[in-house]
Short mmCIF file of C-alpha atoms in Angstrom, two decimals:
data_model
loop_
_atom_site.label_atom_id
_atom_site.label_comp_id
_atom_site.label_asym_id
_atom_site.label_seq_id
_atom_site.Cartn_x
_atom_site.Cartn_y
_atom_site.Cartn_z
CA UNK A 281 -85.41 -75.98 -14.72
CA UNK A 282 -82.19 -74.53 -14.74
CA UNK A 283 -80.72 -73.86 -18.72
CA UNK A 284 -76.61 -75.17 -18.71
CA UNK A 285 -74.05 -74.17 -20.68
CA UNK A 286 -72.74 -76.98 -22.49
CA UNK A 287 -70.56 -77.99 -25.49
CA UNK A 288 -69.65 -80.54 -28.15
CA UNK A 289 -66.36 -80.71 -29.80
CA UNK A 290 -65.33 -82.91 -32.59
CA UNK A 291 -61.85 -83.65 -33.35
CA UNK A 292 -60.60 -83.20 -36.16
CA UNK A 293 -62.75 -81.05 -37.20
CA UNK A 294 -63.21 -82.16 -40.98
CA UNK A 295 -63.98 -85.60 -41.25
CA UNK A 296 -64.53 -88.16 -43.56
CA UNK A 297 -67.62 -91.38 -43.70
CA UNK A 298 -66.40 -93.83 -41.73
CA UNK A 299 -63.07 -92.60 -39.51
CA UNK A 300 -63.00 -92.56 -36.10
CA UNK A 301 -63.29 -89.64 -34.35
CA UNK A 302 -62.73 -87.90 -30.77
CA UNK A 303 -66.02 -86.58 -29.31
CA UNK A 304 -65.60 -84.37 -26.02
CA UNK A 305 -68.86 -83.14 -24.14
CA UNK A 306 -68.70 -80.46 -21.47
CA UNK A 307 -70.83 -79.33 -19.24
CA UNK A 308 -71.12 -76.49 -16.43
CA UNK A 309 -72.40 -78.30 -13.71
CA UNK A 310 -71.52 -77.98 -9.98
CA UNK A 311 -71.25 -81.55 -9.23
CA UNK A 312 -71.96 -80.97 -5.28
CA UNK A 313 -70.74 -84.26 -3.17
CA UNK A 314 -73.10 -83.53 -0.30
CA UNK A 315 -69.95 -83.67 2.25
CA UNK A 316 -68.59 -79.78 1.34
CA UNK A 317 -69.59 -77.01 3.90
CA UNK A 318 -70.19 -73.90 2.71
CA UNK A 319 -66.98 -71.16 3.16
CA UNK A 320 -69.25 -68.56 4.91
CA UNK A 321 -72.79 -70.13 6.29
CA UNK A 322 -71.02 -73.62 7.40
CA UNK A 323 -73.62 -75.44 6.56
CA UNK A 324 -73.36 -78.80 4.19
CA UNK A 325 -73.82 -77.94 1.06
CA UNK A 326 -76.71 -80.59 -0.61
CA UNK A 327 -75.47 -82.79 -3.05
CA UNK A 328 -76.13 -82.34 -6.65
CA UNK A 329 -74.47 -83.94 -9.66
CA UNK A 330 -75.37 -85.51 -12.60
CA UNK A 331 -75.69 -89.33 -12.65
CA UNK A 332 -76.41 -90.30 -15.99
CA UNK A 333 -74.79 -89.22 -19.52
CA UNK A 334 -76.06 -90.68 -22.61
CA UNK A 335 -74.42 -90.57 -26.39
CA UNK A 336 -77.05 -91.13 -28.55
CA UNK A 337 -76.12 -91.05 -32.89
CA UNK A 338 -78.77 -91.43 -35.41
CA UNK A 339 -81.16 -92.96 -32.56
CA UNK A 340 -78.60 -95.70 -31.29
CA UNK A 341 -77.18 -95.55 -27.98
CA UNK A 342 -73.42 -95.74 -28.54
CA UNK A 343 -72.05 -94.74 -25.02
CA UNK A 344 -73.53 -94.77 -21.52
CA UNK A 345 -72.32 -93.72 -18.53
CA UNK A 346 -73.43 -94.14 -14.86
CA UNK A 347 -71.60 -91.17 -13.05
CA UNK A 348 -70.92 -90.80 -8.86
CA UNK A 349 -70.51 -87.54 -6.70
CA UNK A 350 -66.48 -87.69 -7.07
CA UNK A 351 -66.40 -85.92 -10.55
CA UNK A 352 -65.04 -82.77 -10.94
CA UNK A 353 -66.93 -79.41 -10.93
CA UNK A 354 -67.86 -78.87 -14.92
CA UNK A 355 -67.02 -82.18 -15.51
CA UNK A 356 -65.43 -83.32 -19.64
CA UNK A 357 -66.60 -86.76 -21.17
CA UNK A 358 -64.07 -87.56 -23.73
CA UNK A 359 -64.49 -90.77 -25.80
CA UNK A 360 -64.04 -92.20 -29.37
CA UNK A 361 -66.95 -92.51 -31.86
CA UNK A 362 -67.35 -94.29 -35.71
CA UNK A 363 -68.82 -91.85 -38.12
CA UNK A 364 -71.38 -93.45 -40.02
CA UNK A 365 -72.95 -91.09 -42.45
CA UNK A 366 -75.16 -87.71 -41.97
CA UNK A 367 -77.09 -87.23 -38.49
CA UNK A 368 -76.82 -86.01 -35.21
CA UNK A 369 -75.31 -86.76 -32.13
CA UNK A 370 -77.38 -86.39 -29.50
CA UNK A 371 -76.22 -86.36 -25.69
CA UNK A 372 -78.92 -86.29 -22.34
CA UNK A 373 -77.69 -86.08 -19.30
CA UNK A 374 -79.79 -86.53 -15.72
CA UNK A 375 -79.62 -84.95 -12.35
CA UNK A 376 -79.68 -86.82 -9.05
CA UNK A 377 -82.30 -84.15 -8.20
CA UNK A 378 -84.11 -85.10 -11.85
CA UNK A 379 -83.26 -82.51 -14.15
CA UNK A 380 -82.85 -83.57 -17.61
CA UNK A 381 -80.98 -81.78 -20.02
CA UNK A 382 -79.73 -82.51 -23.41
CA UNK A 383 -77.30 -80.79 -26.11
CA UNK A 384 -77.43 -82.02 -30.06
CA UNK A 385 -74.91 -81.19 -32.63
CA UNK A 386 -74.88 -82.14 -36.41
CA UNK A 387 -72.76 -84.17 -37.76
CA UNK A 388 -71.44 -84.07 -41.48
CA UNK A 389 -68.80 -85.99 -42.61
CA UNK A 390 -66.93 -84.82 -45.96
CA UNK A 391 -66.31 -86.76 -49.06
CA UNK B 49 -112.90 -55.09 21.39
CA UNK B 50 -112.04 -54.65 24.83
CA UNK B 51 -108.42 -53.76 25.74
CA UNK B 52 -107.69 -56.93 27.20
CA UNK B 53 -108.78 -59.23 24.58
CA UNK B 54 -106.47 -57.27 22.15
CA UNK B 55 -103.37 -57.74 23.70
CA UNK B 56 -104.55 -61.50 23.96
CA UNK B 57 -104.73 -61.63 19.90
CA UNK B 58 -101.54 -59.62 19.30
CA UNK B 59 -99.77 -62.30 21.86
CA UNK B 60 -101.19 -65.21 19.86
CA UNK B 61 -100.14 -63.99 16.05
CA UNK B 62 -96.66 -62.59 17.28
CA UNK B 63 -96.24 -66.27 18.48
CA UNK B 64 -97.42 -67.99 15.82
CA UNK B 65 -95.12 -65.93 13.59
CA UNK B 66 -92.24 -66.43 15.65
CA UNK B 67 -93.12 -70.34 15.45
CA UNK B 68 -93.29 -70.68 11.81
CA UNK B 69 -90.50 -70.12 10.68
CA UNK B 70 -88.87 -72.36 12.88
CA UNK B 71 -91.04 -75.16 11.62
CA UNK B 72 -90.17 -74.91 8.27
CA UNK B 73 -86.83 -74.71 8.72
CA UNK B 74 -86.99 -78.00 10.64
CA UNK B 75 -89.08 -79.77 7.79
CA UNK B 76 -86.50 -78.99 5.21
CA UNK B 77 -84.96 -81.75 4.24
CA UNK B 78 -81.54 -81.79 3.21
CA UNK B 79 -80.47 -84.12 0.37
CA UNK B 80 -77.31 -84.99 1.08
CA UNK B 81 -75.51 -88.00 -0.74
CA UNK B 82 -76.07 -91.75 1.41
CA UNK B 83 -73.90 -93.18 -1.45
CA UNK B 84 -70.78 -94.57 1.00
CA UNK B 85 -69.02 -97.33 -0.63
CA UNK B 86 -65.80 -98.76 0.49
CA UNK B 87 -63.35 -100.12 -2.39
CA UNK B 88 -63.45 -103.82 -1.87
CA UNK B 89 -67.68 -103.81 -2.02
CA UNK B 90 -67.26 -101.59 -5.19
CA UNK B 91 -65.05 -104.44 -7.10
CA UNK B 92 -67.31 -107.13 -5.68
CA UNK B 93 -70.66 -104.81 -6.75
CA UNK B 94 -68.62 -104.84 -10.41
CA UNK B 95 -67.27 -108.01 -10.73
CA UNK B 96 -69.58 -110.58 -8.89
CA UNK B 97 -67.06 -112.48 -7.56
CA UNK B 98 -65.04 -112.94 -10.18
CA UNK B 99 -61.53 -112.65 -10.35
CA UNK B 100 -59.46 -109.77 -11.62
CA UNK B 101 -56.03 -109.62 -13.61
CA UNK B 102 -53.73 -107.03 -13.82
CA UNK B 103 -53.51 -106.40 -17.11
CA UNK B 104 -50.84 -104.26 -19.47
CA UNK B 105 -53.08 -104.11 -22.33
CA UNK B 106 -54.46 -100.71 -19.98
CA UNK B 107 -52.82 -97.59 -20.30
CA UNK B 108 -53.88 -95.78 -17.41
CA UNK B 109 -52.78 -91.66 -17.62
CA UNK B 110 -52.76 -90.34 -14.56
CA UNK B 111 -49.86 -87.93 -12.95
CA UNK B 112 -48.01 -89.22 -10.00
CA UNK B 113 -48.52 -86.17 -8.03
CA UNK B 114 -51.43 -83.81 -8.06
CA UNK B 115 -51.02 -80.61 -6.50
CA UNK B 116 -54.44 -79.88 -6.40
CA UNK B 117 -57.39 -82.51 -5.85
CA UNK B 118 -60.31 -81.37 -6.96
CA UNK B 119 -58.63 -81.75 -10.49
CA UNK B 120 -57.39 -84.89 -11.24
CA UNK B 121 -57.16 -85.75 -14.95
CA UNK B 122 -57.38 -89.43 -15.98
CA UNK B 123 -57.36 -91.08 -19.19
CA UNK B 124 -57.76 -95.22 -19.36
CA UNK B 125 -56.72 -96.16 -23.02
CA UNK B 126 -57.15 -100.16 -24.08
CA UNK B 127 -55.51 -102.18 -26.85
CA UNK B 128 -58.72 -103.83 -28.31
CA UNK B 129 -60.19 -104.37 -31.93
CA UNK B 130 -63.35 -103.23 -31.43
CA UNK B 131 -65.05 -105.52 -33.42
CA UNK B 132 -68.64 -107.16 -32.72
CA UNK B 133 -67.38 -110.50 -31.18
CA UNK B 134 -64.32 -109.09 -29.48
CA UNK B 135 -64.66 -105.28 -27.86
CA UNK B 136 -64.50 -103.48 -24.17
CA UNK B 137 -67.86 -103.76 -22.55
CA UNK B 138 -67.57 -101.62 -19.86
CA UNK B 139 -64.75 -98.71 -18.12
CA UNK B 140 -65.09 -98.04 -14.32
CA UNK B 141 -62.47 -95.57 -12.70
CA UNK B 142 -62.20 -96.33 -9.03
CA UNK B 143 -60.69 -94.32 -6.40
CA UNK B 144 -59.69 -96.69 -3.44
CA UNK B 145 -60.11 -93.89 -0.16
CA UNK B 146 -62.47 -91.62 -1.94
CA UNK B 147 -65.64 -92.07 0.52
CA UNK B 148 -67.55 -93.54 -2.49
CA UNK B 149 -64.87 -95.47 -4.47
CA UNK B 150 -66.72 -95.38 -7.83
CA UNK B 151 -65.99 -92.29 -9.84
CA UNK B 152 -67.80 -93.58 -13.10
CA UNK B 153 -69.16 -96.22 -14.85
CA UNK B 154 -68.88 -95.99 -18.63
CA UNK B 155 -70.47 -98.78 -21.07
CA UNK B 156 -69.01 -98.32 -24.73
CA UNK B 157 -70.52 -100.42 -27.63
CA UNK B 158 -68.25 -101.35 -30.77
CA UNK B 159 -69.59 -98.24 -32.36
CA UNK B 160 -66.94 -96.42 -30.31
CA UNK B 161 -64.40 -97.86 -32.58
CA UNK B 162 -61.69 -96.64 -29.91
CA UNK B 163 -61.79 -98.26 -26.45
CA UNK B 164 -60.57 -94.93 -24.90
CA UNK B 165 -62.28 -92.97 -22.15
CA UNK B 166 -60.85 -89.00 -20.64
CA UNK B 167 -62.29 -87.21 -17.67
CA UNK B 168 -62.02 -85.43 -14.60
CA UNK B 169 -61.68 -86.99 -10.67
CA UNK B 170 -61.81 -85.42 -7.44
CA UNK B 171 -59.50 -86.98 -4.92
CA UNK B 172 -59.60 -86.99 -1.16
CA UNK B 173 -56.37 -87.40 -0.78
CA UNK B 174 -52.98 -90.11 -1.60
CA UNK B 175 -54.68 -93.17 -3.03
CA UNK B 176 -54.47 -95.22 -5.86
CA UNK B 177 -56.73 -95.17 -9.15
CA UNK B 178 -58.05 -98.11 -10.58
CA UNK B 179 -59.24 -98.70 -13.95
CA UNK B 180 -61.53 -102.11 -14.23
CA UNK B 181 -62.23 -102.93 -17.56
CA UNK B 182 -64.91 -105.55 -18.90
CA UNK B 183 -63.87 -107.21 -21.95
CA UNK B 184 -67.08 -108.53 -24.93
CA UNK B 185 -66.50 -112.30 -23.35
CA UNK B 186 -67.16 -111.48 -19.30
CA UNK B 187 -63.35 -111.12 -18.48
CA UNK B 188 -62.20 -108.53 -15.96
CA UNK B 189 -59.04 -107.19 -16.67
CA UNK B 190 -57.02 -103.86 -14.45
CA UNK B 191 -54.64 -101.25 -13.71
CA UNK B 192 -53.68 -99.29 -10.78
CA UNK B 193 -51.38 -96.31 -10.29
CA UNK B 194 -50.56 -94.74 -6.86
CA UNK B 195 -51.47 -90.55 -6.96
CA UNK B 196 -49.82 -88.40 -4.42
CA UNK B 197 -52.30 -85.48 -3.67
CA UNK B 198 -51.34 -82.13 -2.08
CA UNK B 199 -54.71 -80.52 -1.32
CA UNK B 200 -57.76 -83.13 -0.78
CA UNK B 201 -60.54 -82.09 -2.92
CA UNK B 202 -63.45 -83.66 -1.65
CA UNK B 203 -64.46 -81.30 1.49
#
């Protein structure tokens, strides 16, 4: 299984219990449609993207997505999310060839 | 070994090994993406049949004219409380001529406090963007915008 770069950003940075803040995931995927031919070889180029991104906070499913081919190569997920007190956000994502990944990052809200 | 029989063996392995390869090659399977959906089957896959208003409680933020395709930002922002009677169920982003019209799918839960949703598209070429937004009580509400695109991004 392949290891991805991939990235969680919180906006704004401090936060308080309770305010609602922007979350951002990235990922380096390729995000293949299956209809590209290769520059050089000509051949199609198989498809591979990710089909499933999950937002998971303190073990409750906040956000899911069901994601097609037509993304864009190292696709960004931006969305809003309430902070309700210490934990983690947790985010797995899935493969249409099966891979599973997944990418945590603390959260600690201030005062 | 007699002399004969040799050169009987050698032509037997040198075309087995000149098979092989081409066997393999042929049982490779490609997996290459059967998901071809046409616009109209997309909103009828969503919906179920039931009807759709345009809606200007969607802000849909997508430039007029992209130069480049394969990068199409698009951000679908909704006027909604939030609350647990009254929130957005669901976000799809459709692209009418993209070969499969569904981009994404995204199903928020009033723990988003926001109903807002940012990504990234690839477009084929000039078409229009849909959002189609499911409100808490089964309502289907929409916005389109028209995007002229220079270079198709899809392949």
């Amino acid at each position: 299984m392949q290891k991805r770069k991939s990235l969680i950003k919180i906006k704004p940075k401090k936060f308080k219990d309770g305010e609602i803040v922007k979350v951002s995931f990235m990922v380096m995927h390729p995000m293949d449609t299956g209809t590209q031919k290769h520059k050089e070889t000509k051949e199609l180029i198989p498809a591979k993207f990710i089909n499933n991104v999950k937002f998971n906070y303190n073990g409750k499913d906040i956000t899911n997505m069901t994601v097609w081919e037509s993304l864009s190569t190292n696709p960004v997920f931006t969305t809003y999310m309430k902070v309700d007190g210490k934990g983690t956000l947790k985010v797995t994502y899935t493969d249409n060839t099966g891979e599973v990944n997944e990418k945590s990052k603390k959260i600690k809200p201030k005062g | 070994m007699q002399r004969r029989d040799f050169f009987k063996k050698l032509g037997l392995v040198a075309a087995a090994s000149a098979l092989t390869p081409a066997i393999s090659f042929a049982s490779e399977t490609k997996v290459v993406s059967k998901n071809t959906m046409s616009y109209q089957t997309a909103v009828d896959a969503i919906t179920g049949g039931k009807t759709v208003t345009v809606s200007s409680k969607i802000k849909l933020k997508v430039p007029e004219i992209a130069e480049n395709g394969a990068v199409v930002p698009v951000t679908v922002n909704i006027d909604s409380p939030m609350t647990e009677n009254n929130y957005v169920k669901a976000i799809h982003i459709l692209a009418s001529h993209n070969f499969n019209a569904r981009s994404i799918d995204v199903y928020l839960t009033p723990a988003n406090g926001k109903a807002m949703f940012s990504t990234r598209i690839k477009l084929g070429g000039t078409q229009d963007v849909t959002a189609l937004v499911e409100l808490s009580n089964g309502d289907f509400i929409s916005a389109s915008q028209n995007v002229k695109v220079t270079i198709g991004g899809c392949g």
